Amino acid sequence: MIYLLDDTLSFPDPRGGEPGGLFAVGGDLSEERLLLAYSYGIFPWFSFRDSDMPHWYCPMERFVIFPKEIHVSHSMRQLINKGELRVTFNQDFDGVIRNCGKLREDMEGAWLGPDIIEAYTRLYENGYAASVEVWKGEELVGGLYGVTVGNVFCGESMFSLVPSASKLALISLARRLEKIPGLIIDCQFETPHLKSMGGRHIPYSEYLSILHGNTDEEKILSKTKNGTSNSESM
C-alpha cells in the first residue's frame, strides 16, 4: 500500500509498502520530517523533474556495511599507500553534494535536485549530516555524504572524478566509524560496487535494533551471519 501524507508530522508503518521499499508519497523535506524519517530507517528518493511530492522508501531488507567488515582490495591498498589522494571530513559538504548532483543531473530519474540539496545542507548546518572529501592536491576529486541518526550513518550519495576516489571515501568513513562500537553504514540499496566492498543485507527488524541501540553489534553480527531475525512492531 502507498500512503498519501499530509502536513501532519508522522509516518505510517512502512512494513506494508511495495517490495522495492516505496510506501508513502507527499509531506515535505523539512528538517523535522527528515529526522523523524531517518529515526525509523525511512528516506526520500524521487525524480525531482517528474514529481513535486517526495517519495518515501523503507526497504525491509537493508543493505548495510559493518565498518569492521569493509573490504579493502589489494589495488586499494596500493592506492592508499601511494598517498596521492588526501581525505578530510566535513571540510566541503557543499562541494560534495553538488558534485554528486551534477554527475547525475542528466540521468533519467535524477533525484538530487535543488530541493534535496537545500534540505540536506540544512541538516549539515545543524549537525545532522556529514561529508567525506577526497582531494588530489587542492582539487576535490571524490567524496560522499550522509545523515547520522542513532547508531547508523545513512549514506546518501557518492562521486568520483578520478578512479576509486569514492571507494577511498567509504573506506576512510568505515575506519573512522570502526572506532565507535555499534555503528553501521546504511547503503539503502544494493549495488555491485557496494557489495564488493563488504555490503550485505540484514532484516529491517535487526536494522531498527542497531539504529536505536537495543542490542550490541557482536550479537547482531552473529545473528545476521546465521540468517536469523526477530519480529518487531513499531
XYZ file of C-alpha atoms in Angstrom:
234
model
C 0.000 0.000 0.000
C 1.178 3.529 -0.842
C 0.071 6.147 1.687
C -0.542 9.805 0.864
C 0.999 12.050 3.518
C -0.413 15.413 4.559
C 1.148 18.144 6.704
C 0.954 16.022 9.849
C 4.439 15.232 11.123
C 4.148 11.449 11.138
C 4.639 8.343 9.011
C 2.541 5.193 8.704
C 4.108 1.805 9.377
C 6.365 1.175 6.336
C 6.082 -2.599 6.521
C 3.031 -2.646 4.271
C 4.790 -0.932 1.382
C 5.878 -2.191 -2.032
C 8.621 -4.832 -2.343
C 11.083 -2.166 -3.530
C 10.519 -0.158 -0.364
C 8.208 2.644 -1.548
C 5.379 3.111 0.960
C 4.393 6.790 1.047
C 4.163 9.919 -1.109
C 3.794 13.525 -0.021
C 4.716 15.557 3.015
C 7.765 17.799 2.824
C 11.532 17.889 3.215
C 11.615 19.848 6.456
C 14.385 19.097 8.923
C 11.843 17.757 11.415
C 10.298 15.316 8.946
C 13.664 14.125 7.630
C 14.967 13.430 11.133
C 11.769 11.585 12.027
C 12.079 9.559 8.824
C 15.690 8.564 9.421
C 14.931 7.605 13.008
C 12.917 4.707 11.504
C 15.147 3.963 8.517
C 12.930 5.901 6.094
C 14.422 8.101 3.383
C 13.195 10.233 0.433
C 14.028 9.215 -3.111
C 12.236 10.610 -6.151
C 12.821 12.149 -9.566
C 12.702 15.880 -8.930
C 11.784 16.579 -12.573
C 8.833 14.186 -12.538
C 7.269 14.788 -9.124
C 6.584 17.734 -6.848
C 5.986 15.397 -3.917
C 8.657 13.421 -2.053
C 8.504 9.630 -2.337
C 9.432 7.788 0.867
C 11.217 4.427 0.954
C 11.959 1.902 3.652
C 13.247 -1.448 2.268
C 12.584 -4.399 4.532
C 15.933 -5.939 3.608
C 18.565 -3.320 4.399
C 21.870 -3.286 2.575
C 24.484 -2.230 5.115
C 28.192 -2.295 5.814
C 29.521 -3.149 9.244
C 32.649 -0.972 9.455
C 34.865 -3.822 10.639
C 33.818 -5.812 7.540
C 34.851 -3.200 4.960
C 36.760 -4.892 2.152
C 39.965 -3.193 1.096
C 41.283 -4.749 -2.113
C 44.961 -5.069 -2.977
C 44.619 -2.293 -5.545
C 43.013 -0.013 -2.974
C 45.809 -0.730 -0.505
C 48.288 0.264 -3.189
C 46.354 3.483 -3.884
C 46.247 4.344 -0.175
C 49.956 3.642 0.256
C 50.864 5.930 -2.663
C 49.488 8.868 -0.710
C 48.439 10.764 -3.834
C 44.927 11.311 -2.504
C 44.079 13.068 0.762
C 40.910 12.516 2.815
C 39.107 15.045 5.013
C 35.830 15.074 6.933
C 33.247 17.878 6.867
C 35.501 20.331 5.051
C 33.428 20.835 1.888
C 29.909 19.449 2.264
C 28.605 21.837 -0.388
C 31.230 20.687 -2.881
C 30.428 17.038 -2.263
C 26.649 17.245 -2.528
C 26.787 19.485 -5.604
C 29.252 17.191 -7.374
C 27.012 14.218 -6.561
C 24.089 16.057 -8.128
C 25.997 17.386 -11.112
C 27.262 13.962 -12.177
C 23.697 12.615 -12.246
C 21.681 15.640 -13.353
C 21.229 14.421 -16.939
C 20.288 10.875 -15.930
C 16.703 9.674 -16.175
C 15.136 9.765 -12.728
C 17.778 12.108 -11.299
C 16.802 12.788 -7.689
C 19.444 15.165 -6.340
C 17.718 18.379 -7.317
C 17.711 21.858 -5.747
C 15.168 20.994 -3.021
C 17.120 17.943 -1.860
C 20.392 19.871 -1.880
C 18.826 22.667 0.174
C 17.243 20.235 2.658
C 20.414 18.238 3.296
C 22.524 21.358 3.505
C 20.258 22.478 6.351
C 20.828 19.126 8.051
C 24.579 19.611 7.688
C 24.458 23.139 9.066
C 22.607 21.837 12.115
C 24.970 18.931 12.714
C 22.923 16.004 11.382
C 24.602 15.423 8.011
C 28.272 14.870 7.262
C 30.631 14.575 4.322
C 33.864 12.839 3.435
C 36.081 14.580 0.883
C 38.866 13.166 -1.271
C 41.436 15.611 -2.640
C 44.163 15.437 -5.239
C 46.275 18.411 -4.413
C 43.777 21.221 -3.898
C 41.137 19.698 -6.207
C 38.076 17.912 -4.818
C 38.021 14.643 -6.779
C 35.640 12.446 -4.808
C 33.569 12.019 -1.705
C 30.302 11.018 -0.106
C 27.712 12.472 2.238
C 25.028 11.141 4.508
C 22.946 11.558 7.644
C 23.816 10.280 11.107
C 20.890 9.215 13.294
C 21.200 6.905 16.284
C 23.822 4.261 15.562
C 23.568 4.491 11.778
C 25.334 6.587 9.158
C 22.846 6.712 6.284
C 24.880 7.086 3.105
C 23.065 9.215 0.545
C 25.358 9.616 -2.452
C 28.987 9.489 -3.548
C 31.033 10.635 -6.531
C 34.426 10.128 -8.162
C 36.261 12.332 -10.633
C 39.311 10.053 -10.555
C 39.337 6.235 -10.276
C 38.452 4.804 -6.844
C 38.029 8.166 -5.087
C 34.584 7.248 -3.755
C 35.918 3.870 -2.589
C 38.616 5.673 -0.641
C 35.982 7.930 0.930
C 33.930 4.916 2.024
C 36.953 3.056 3.404
C 38.011 6.157 5.346
C 34.497 6.536 6.757
C 34.382 2.874 7.810
C 37.760 3.110 9.516
C 36.598 6.146 11.470
C 33.277 4.545 12.467
C 35.007 1.297 13.449
C 36.450 3.145 16.451
C 32.907 3.653 17.806
C 31.343 0.261 18.727
C 27.874 -0.483 17.383
C 27.749 1.815 14.358
C 26.882 0.696 10.836
C 26.702 2.301 7.393
C 23.306 2.112 5.700
C 23.791 1.808 1.925
C 19.987 1.750 1.390
C 20.097 -0.298 -1.837
C 22.485 -2.981 -3.066
C 24.899 -2.167 -5.892
C 27.756 -4.317 -7.230
C 30.183 -1.574 -6.164
C 28.978 -1.606 -2.535
C 28.664 -5.386 -2.398
C 32.285 -5.739 -3.461
C 33.261 -3.576 -0.510
C 31.595 -5.774 2.088
C 27.938 -4.766 1.985
C 25.256 -7.302 2.884
C 21.573 -7.485 3.744
C 20.053 -7.543 7.203
C 16.329 -7.633 8.075
C 14.575 -4.387 8.932
C 13.963 -5.586 12.488
C 17.709 -6.035 13.016
C 18.325 -2.647 11.440
C 15.961 -0.983 13.893
C 17.660 -2.718 16.810
C 21.026 -1.304 15.775
C 19.607 2.109 14.947
C 18.003 2.507 18.372
C 20.809 0.829 20.302
C 18.655 -2.034 21.568
C 21.363 -4.638 21.162
C 25.107 -4.757 20.696
C 26.981 -5.163 17.432
C 28.522 -8.555 18.215
C 25.072 -10.107 18.737
C 23.818 -8.506 15.530
C 26.832 -9.767 13.582
C 26.289 -13.284 14.891
C 22.570 -13.252 14.186
C 22.734 -11.838 10.677
C 25.533 -14.159 9.620
C 23.420 -17.115 10.777
C 20.411 -15.786 8.895
C 18.110 -15.367 11.924
C 15.919 -12.408 12.687
C 13.346 -11.156 15.159
C 9.973 -9.571 14.501
C 9.321 -6.127 15.932
C 6.365 -3.796 15.956
C 6.557 -0.026 15.744
